[in-house]
PDB file of C-alpha atoms and ligand atoms in Angstrom:
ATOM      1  CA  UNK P   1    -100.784 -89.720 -35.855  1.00  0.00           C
ATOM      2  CA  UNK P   2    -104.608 -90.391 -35.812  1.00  0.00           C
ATOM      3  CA  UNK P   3    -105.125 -92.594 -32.670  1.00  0.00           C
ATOM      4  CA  UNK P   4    -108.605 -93.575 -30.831  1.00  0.00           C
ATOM      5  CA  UNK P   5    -109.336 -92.634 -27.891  1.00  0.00           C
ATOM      6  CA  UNK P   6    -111.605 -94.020 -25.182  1.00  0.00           C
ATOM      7  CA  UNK P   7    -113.041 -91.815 -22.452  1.00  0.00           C
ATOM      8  CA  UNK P   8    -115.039 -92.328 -19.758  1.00  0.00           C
ATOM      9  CA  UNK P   9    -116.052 -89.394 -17.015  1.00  0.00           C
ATOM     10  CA  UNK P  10    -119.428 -87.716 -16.979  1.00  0.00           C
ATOM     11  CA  UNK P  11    -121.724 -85.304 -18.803  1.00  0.00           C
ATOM     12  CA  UNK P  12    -121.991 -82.629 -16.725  1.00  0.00           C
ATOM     13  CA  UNK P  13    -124.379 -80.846 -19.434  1.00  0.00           C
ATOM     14  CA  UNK P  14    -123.277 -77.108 -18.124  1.00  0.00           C
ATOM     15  CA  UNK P  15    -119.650 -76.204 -16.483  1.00  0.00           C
ATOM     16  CA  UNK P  16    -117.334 -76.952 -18.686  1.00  0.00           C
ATOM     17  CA  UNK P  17    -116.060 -80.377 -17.407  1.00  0.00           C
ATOM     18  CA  UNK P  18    -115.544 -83.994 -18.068  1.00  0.00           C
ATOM     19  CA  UNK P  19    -116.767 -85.038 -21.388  1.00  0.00           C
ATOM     20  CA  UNK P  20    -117.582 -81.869 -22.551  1.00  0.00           C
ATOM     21  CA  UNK P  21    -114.483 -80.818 -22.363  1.00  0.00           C
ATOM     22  CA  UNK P  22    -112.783 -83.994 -23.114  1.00  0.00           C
ATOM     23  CA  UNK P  23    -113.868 -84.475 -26.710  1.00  0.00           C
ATOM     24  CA  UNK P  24    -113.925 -80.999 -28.070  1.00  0.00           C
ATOM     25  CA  UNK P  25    -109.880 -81.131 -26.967  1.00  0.00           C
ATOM     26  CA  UNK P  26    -109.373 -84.369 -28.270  1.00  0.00           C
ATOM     27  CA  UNK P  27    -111.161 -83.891 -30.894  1.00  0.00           C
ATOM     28  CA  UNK P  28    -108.963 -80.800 -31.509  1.00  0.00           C
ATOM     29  CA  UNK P  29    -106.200 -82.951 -31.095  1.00  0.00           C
ATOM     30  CA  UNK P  30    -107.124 -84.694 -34.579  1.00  0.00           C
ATOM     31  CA  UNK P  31    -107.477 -87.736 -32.426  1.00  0.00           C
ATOM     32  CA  UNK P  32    -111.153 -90.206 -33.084  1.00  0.00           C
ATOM     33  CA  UNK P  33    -112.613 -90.295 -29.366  1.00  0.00           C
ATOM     34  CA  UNK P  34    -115.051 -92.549 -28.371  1.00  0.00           C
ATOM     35  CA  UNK P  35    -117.311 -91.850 -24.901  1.00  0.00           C
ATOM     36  CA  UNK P  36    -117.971 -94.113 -22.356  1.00  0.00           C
ATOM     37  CA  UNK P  37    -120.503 -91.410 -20.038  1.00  0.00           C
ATOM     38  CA  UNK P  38    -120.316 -92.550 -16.827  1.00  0.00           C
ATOM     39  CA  UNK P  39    -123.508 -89.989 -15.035  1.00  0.00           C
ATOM     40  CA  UNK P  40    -125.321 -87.271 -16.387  1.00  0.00           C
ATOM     41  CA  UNK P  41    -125.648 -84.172 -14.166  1.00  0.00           C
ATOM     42  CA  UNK P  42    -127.634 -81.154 -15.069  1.00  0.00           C
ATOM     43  CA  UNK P  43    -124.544 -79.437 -14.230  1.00  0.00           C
ATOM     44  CA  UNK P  44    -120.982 -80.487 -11.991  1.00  0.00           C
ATOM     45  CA  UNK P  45    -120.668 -80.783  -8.633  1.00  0.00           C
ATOM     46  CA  UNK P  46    -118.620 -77.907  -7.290  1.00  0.00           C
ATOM     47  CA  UNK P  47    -120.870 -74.378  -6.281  1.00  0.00           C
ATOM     48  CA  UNK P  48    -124.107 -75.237  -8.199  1.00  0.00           C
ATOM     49  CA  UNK P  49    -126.579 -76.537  -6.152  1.00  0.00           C
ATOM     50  CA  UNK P  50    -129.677 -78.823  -6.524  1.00  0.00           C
ATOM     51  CA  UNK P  51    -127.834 -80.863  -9.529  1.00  0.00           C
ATOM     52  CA  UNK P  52    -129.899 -84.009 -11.076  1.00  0.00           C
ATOM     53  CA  UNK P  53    -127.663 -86.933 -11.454  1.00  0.00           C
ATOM     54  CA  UNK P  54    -128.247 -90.077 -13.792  1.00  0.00           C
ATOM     55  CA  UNK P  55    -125.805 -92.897 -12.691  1.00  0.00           C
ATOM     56  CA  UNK P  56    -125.026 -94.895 -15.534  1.00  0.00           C
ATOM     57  CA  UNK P  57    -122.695 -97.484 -14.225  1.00  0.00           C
ATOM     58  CA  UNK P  58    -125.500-100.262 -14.912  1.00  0.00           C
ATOM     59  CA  UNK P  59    -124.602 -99.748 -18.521  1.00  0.00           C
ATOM     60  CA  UNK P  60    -121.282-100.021 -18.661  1.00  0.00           C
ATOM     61  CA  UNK P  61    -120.872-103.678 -18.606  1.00  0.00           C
ATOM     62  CA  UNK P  62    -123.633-104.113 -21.602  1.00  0.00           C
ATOM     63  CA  UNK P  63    -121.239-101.291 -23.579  1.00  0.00           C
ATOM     64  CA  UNK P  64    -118.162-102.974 -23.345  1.00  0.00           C
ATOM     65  CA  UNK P  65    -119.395-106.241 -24.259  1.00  0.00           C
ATOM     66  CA  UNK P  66    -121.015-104.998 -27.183  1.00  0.00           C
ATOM     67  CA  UNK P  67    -117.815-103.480 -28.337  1.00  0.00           C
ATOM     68  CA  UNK P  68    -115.849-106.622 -27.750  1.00  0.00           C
ATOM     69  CA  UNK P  69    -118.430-108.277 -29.849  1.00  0.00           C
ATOM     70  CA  UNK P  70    -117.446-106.036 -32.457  1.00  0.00           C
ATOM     71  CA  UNK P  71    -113.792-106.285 -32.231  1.00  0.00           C
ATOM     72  CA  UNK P  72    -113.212-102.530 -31.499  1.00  0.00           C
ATOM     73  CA  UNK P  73    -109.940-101.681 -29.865  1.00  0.00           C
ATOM     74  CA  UNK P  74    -108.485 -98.699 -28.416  1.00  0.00           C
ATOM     75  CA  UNK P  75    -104.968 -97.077 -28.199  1.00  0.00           C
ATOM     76  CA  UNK P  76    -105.576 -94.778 -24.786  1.00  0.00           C
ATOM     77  CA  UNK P  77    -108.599 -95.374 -22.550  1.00  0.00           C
ATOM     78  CA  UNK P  78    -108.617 -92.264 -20.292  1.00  0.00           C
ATOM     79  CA  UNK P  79    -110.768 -92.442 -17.242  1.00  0.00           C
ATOM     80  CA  UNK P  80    -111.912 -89.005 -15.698  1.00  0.00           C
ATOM     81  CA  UNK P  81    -115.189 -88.540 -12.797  1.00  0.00           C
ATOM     82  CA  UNK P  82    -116.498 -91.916 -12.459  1.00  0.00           C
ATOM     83  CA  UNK P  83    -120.101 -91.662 -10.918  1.00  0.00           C
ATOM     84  CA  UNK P  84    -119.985 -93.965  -7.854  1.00  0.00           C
ATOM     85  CA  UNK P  85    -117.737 -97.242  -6.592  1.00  0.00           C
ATOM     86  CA  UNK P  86    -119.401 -99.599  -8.240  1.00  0.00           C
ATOM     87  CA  UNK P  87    -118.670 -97.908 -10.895  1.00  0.00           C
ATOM     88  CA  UNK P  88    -115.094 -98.299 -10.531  1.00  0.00           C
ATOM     89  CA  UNK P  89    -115.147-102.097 -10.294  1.00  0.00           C
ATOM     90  CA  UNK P  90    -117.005-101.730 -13.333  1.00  0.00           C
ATOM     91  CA  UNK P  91    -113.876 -99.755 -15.070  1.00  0.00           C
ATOM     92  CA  UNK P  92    -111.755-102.445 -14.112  1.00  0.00           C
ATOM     93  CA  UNK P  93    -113.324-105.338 -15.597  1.00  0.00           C
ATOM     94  CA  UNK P  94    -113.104-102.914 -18.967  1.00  0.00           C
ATOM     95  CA  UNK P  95    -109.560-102.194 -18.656  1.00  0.00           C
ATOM     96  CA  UNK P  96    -109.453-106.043 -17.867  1.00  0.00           C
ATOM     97  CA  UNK P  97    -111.264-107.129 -20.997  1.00  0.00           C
ATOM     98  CA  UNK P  98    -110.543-104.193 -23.697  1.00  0.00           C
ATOM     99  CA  UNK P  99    -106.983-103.089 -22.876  1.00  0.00           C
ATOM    100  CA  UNK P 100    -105.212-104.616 -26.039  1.00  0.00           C
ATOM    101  CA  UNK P 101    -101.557-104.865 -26.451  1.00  0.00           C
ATOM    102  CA  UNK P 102    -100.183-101.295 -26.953  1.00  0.00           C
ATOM    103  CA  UNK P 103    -103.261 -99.200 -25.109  1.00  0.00           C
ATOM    104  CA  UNK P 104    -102.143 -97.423 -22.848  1.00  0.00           C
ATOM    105  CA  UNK P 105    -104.403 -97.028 -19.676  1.00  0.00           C
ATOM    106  CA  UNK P 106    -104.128 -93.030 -18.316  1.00  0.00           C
ATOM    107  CA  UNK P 107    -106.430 -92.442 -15.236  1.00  0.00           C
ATOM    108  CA  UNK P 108    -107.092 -89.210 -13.921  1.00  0.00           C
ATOM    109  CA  UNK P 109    -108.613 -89.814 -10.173  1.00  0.00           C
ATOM    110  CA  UNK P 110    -110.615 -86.420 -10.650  1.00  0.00           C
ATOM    111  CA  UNK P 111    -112.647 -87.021  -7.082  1.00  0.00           C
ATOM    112  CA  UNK P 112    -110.819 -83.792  -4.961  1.00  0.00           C
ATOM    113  CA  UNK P 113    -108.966 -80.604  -4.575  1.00  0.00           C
ATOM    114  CA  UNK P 114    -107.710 -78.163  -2.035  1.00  0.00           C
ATOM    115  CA  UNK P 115    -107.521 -80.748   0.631  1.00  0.00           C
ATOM    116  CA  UNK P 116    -111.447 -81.949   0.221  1.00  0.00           C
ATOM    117  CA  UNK P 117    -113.099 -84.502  -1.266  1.00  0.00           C
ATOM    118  CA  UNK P 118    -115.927 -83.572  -3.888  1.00  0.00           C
ATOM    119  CA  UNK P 119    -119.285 -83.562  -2.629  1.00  0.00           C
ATOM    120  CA  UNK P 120    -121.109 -87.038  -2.637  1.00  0.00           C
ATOM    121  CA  UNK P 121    -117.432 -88.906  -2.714  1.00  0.00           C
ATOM    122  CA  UNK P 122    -116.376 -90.588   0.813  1.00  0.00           C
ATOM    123  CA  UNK P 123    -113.158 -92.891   2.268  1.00  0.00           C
ATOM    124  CA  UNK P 124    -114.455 -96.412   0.176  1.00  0.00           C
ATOM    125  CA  UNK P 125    -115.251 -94.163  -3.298  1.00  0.00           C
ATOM    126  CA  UNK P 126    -111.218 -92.945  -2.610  1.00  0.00           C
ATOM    127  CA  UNK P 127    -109.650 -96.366  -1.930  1.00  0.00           C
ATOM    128  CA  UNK P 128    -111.477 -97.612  -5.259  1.00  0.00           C
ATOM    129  CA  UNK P 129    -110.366 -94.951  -7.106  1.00  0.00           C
ATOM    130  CA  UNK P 130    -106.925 -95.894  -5.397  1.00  0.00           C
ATOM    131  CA  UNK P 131    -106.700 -98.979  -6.406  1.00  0.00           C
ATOM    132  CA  UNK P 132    -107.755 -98.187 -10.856  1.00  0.00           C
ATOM    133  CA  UNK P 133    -105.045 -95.345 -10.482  1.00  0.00           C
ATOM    134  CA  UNK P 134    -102.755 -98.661  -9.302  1.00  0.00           C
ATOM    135  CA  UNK P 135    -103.990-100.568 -12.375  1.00  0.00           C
ATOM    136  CA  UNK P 136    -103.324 -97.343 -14.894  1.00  0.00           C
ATOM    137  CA  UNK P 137    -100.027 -97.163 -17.175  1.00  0.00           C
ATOM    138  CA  UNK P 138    -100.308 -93.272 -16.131  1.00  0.00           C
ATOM    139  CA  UNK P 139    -102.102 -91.731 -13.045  1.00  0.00           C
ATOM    140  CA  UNK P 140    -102.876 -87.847 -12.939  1.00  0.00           C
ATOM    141  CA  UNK P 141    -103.026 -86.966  -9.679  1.00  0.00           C
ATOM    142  CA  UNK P 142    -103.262 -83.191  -8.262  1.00  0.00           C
ATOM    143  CA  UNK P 143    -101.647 -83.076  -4.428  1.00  0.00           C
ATOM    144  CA  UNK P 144    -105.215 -83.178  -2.933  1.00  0.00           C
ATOM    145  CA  UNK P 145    -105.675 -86.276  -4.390  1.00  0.00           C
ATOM    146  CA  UNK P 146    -102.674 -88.044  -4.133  1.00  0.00           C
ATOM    147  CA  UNK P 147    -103.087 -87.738  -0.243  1.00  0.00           C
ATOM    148  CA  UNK P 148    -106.206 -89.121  -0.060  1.00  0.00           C
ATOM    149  CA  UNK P 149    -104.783 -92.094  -2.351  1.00  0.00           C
ATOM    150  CA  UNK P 150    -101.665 -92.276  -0.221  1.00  0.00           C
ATOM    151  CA  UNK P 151    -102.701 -91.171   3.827  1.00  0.00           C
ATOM    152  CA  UNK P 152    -100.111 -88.616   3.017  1.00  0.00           C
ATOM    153  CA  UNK P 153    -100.809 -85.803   4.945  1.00  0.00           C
ATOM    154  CA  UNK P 154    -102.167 -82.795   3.128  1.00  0.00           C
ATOM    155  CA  UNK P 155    -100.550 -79.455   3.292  1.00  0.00           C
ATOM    156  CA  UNK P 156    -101.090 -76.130   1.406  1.00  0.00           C
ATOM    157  CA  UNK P 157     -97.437 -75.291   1.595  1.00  0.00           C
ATOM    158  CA  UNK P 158     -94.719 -78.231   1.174  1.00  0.00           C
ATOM    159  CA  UNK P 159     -90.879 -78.184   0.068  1.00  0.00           C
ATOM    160  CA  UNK P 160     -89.261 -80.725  -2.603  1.00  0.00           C
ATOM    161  CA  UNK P 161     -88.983 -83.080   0.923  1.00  0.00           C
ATOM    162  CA  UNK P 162     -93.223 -83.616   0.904  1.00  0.00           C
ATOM    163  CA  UNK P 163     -93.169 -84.240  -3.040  1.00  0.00           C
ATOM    164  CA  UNK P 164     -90.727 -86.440  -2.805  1.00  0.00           C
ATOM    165  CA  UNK P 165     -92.204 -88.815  -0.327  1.00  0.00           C
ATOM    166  CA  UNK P 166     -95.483 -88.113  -2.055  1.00  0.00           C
ATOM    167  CA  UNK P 167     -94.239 -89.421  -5.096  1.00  0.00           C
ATOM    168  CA  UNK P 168     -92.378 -92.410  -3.721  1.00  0.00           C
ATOM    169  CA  UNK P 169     -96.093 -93.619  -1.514  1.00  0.00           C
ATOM    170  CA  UNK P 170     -97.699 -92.748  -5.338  1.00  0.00           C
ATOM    171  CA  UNK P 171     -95.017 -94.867  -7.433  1.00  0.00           C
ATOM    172  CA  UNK P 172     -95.329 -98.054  -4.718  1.00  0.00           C
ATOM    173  CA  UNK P 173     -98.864 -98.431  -5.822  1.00  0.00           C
ATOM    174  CA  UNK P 174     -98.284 -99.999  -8.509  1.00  0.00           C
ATOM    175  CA  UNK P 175     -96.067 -99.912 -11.978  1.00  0.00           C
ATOM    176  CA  UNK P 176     -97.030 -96.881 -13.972  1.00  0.00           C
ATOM    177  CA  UNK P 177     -96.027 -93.669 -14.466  1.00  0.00           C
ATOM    178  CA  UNK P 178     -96.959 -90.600 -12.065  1.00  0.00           C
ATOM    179  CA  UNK P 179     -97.922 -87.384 -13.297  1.00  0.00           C
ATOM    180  CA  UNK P 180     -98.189 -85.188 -10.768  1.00  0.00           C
ATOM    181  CA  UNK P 181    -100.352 -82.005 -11.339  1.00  0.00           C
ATOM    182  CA  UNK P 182    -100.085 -78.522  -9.321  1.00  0.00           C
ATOM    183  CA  UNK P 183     -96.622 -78.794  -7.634  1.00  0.00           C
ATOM    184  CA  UNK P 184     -95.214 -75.184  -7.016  1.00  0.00           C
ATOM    185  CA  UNK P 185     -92.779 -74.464  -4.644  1.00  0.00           C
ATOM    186  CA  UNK P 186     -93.476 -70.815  -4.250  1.00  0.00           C
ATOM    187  CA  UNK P 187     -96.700 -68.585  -4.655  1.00  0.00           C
ATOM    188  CA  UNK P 188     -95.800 -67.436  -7.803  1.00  0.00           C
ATOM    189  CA  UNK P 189     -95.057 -70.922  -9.526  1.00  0.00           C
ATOM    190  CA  UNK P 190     -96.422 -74.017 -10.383  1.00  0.00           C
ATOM    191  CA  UNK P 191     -95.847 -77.002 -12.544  1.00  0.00           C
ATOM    192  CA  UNK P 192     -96.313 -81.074 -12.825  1.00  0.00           C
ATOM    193  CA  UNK P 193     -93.979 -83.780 -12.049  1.00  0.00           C
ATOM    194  CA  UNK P 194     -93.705 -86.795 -14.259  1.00  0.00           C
ATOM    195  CA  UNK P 195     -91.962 -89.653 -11.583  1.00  0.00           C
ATOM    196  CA  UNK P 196     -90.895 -92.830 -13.811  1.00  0.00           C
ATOM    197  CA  UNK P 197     -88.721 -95.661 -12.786  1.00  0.00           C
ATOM    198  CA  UNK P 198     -86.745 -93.422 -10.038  1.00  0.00           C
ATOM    199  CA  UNK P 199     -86.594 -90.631 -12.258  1.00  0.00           C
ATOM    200  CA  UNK P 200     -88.164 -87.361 -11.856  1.00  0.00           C
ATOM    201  CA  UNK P 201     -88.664 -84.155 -14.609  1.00  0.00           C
ATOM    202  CA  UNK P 202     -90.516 -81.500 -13.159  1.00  0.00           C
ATOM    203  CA  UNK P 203     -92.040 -78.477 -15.615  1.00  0.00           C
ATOM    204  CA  UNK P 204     -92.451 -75.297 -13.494  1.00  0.00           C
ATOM    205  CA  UNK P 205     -94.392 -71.901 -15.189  1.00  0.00           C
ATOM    206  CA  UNK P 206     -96.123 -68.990 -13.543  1.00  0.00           C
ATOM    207  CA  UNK P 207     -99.369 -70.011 -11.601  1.00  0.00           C
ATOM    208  CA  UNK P 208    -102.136 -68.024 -12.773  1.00  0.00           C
ATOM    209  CA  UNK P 209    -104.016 -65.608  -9.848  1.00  0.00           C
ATOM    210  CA  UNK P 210    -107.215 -67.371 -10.313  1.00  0.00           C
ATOM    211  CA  UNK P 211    -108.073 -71.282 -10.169  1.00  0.00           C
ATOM    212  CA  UNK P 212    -111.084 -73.043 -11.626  1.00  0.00           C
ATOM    213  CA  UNK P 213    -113.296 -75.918 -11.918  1.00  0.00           C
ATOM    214  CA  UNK P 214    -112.504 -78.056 -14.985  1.00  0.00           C
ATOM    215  CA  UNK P 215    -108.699 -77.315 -15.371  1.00  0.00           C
ATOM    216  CA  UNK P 216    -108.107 -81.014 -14.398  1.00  0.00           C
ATOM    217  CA  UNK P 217    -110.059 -82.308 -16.952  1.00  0.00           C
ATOM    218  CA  UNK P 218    -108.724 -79.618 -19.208  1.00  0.00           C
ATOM    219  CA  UNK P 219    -104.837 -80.352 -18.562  1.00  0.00           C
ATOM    220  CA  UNK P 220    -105.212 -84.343 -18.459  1.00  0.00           C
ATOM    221  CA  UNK P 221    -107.562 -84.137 -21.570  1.00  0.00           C
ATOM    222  CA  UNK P 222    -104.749 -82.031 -23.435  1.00  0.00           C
ATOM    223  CA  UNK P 223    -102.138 -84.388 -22.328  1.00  0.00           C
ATOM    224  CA  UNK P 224    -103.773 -87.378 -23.825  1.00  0.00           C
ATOM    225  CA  UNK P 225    -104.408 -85.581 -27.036  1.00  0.00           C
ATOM    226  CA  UNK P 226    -100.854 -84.417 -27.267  1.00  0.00           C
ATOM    227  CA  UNK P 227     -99.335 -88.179 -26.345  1.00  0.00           C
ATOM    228  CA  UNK P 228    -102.173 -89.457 -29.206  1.00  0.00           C
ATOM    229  CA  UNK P 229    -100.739 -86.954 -31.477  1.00  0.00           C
ATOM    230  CA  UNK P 230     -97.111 -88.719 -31.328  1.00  0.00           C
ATOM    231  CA  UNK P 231     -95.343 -86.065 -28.362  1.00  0.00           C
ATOM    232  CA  UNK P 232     -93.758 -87.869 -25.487  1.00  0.00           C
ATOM    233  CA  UNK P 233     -94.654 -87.230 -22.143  1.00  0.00           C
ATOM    234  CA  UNK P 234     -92.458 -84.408 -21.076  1.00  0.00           C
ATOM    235  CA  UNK P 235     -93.548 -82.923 -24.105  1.00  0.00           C
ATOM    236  CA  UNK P 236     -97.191 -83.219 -23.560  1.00  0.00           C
ATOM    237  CA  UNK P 237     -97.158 -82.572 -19.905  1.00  0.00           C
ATOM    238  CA  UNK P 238     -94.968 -79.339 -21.348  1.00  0.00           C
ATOM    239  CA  UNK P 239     -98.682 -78.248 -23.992  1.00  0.00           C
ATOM    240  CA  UNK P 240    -101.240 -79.153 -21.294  1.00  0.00           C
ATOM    241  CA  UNK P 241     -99.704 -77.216 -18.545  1.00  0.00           C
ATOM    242  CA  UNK P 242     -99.376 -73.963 -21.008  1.00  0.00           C
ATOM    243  CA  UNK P 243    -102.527 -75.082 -22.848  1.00  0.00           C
ATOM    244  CA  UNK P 244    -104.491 -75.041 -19.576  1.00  0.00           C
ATOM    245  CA  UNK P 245    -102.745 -72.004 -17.985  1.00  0.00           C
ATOM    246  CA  UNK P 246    -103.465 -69.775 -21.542  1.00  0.00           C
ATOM    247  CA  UNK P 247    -107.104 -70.893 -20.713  1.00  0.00           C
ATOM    248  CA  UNK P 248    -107.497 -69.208 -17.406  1.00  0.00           C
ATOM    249  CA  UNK P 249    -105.878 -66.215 -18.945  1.00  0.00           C
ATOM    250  CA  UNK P 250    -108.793 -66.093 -21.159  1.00  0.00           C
ATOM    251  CA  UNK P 251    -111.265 -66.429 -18.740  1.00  0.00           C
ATOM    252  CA  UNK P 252    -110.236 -64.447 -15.383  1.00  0.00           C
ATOM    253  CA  UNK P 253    -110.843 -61.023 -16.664  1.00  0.00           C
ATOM    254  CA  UNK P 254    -114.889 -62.143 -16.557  1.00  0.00           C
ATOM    255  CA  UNK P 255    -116.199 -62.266 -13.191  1.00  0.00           C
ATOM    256  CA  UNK P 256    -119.737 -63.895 -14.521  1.00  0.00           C
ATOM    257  CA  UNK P 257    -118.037 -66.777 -15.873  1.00  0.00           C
ATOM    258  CA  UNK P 258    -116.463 -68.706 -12.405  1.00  0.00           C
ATOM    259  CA  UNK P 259    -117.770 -72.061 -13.530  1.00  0.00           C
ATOM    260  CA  UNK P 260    -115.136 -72.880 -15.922  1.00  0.00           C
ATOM    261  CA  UNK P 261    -112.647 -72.003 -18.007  1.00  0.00           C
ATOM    262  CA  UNK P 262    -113.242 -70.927 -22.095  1.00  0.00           C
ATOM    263  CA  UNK P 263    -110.779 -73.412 -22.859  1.00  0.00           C
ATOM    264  CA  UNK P 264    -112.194 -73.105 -26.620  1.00  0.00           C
ATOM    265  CA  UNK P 265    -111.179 -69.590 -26.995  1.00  0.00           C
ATOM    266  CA  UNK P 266    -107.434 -71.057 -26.748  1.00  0.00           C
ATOM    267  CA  UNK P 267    -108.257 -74.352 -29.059  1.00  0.00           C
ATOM    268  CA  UNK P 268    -105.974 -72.516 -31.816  1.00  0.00           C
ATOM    269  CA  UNK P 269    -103.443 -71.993 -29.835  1.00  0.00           C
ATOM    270  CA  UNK P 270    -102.704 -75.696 -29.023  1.00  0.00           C
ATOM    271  CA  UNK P 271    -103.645 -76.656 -32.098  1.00  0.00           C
ATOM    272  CA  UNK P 272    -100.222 -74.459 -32.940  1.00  0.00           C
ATOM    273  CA  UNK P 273     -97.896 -76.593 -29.671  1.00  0.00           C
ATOM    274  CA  UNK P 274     -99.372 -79.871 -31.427  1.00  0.00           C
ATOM    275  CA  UNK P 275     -97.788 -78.504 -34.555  1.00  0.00           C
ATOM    276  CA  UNK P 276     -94.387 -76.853 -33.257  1.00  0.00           C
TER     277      UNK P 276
HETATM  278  O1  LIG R   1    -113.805 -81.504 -13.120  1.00  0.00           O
HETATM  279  C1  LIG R   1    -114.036 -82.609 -12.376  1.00  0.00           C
HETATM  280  C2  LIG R   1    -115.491 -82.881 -12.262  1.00  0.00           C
HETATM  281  C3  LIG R   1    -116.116 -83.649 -13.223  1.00  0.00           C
HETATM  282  N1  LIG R   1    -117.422 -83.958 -13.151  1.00  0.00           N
HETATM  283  C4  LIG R   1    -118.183 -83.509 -12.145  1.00  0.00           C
HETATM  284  C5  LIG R   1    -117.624 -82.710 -11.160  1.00  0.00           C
HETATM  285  C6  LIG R   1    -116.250 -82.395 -11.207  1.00  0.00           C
HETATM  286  C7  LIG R   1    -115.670 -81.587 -10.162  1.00  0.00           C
HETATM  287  O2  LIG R   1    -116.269 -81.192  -9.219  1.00  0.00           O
HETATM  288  O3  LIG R   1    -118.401 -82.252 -10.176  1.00  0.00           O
HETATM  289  C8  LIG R   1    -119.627 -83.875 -12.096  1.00  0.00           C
END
């Protein structure tokens, strides 16, 4: 199936996130994507320091109308880093005004991990992001995150018990589905939960030593490319998670390169789970 895309996040010109990840995957995919870049930053957020930043959200309005002008319609508009809270409104109105009958909306509320907030996000930038996660058809959430949308309390370690009510706080936001990223019950696992209409389907694999930046943007990226390509969302949640995992693989054995993951090294490889 070709399919085209929309997404908006950043350009974080080096680290190997957001829309520079984004499109080469969804490209990959065989899907047309379209960019929406919400900031440009010399580089991300998360252990460089002294990053520029170019806040784009005054554009964004102009964009979209100019598109609607033109009659150009999307089947998935997947929102990743949005630069600011304005911003978010601003996302909104778009979804308002461009999501056609049979887009689908997936919104990954990339803003936090291991229990923090990323640096220059506070409490109001979270409750936006909150409340366009509410809006989506499908919200990507890792645990971090889903606290901070929730007031769930954050814990390393949790049993099924904590998912569960996680997922039931994340499901009462609004009507969509919830896919849950980096659930593992035990050191040596982890996995994503998809929670639809009372239902849950959890995929579980072996969680790789290392962690990085970008493996958000990397699995939610892959999962939009595999739903584009016709796969239904066990089985894309199913190619991400291995897609993304096979990419730290191929990047942990080099010390120099913490900033990211070579998730282009493993581009053949999915290429192969699109086809299987
Ligand atoms: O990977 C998420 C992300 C995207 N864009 C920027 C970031 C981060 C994570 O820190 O800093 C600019």
């Amino acid at each position: 199936m070709y399919k085209r895309v929309l997404t908006i996040q950043d350009i974080s010109c080096v680290g190997q996130c957001s829309l520079t990840v984004a499109l080469p995957i969804l490209s990959a995919c065989g899907q047309e994507t379209c960019i929406l870049p919400s900031a440009v930053l010399s580089t991300h957020t998360g252990g460089f320091s002294g990053f520029t930043f170019r806040d784009l959200t005054l554009d964004i309005p102009s964009i979209w109308q100019h598109w609607k002008k033109e009659n150009i319609q999307f089947d998935y508009i997947y929102t990743g880093y949005l630069g600011s809270t304005l911003q978010i409104g601003y996302v909104q109105d778009l979804f308002a005004a461009m999501k056609s009958e049979g887009c689908m909306t997936v919104v990954d509320p990339a803003m936090a991990d291991n229990g923090k907030l990323y640096t220059g996000f506070d409490a109001a930038y979270a409750a936006a992001m909150t409340q366009l996660c509410a809006e989506a058809d499908v919200m990507v959430p890792n645990i971090t995150e889903a606290c901070f949308m929730t007031g769930h309390p954050y814990q390393e370690t949790y049993d099924e018990a904590y998912i569960d009510a996680l997922l039931g706080k994340l499901d009462a936001l609004g009507n969509g589905t919830v896919v849950l990223t980096g659930v593992g019950y035990s050191p040596e696992q982890t996995g994503v939960v998809i929670y639809r209409d009372g239902k849950k389907w959890y995929y579980t694999h072996a969680k790789e030593p290392k962690s990085y930046h970008g493996t958000g943007d990397v699995f939610a990226s892959a999962f939009v490319g595999a739903l584009a390509s016709g796969k239904t969302m066990e089985k894309a949640v199913e190619i991400a998670a291995e897609y993304t995992a096979l990419c730290i693989r191929k990047t942990c054995d080099d010390p120099a390169h913490w900033y990211g993951v070579k998730f282009e090294t493993a581009i053949p490889e999915l290429i192969g789970m699109l086809q299987a």
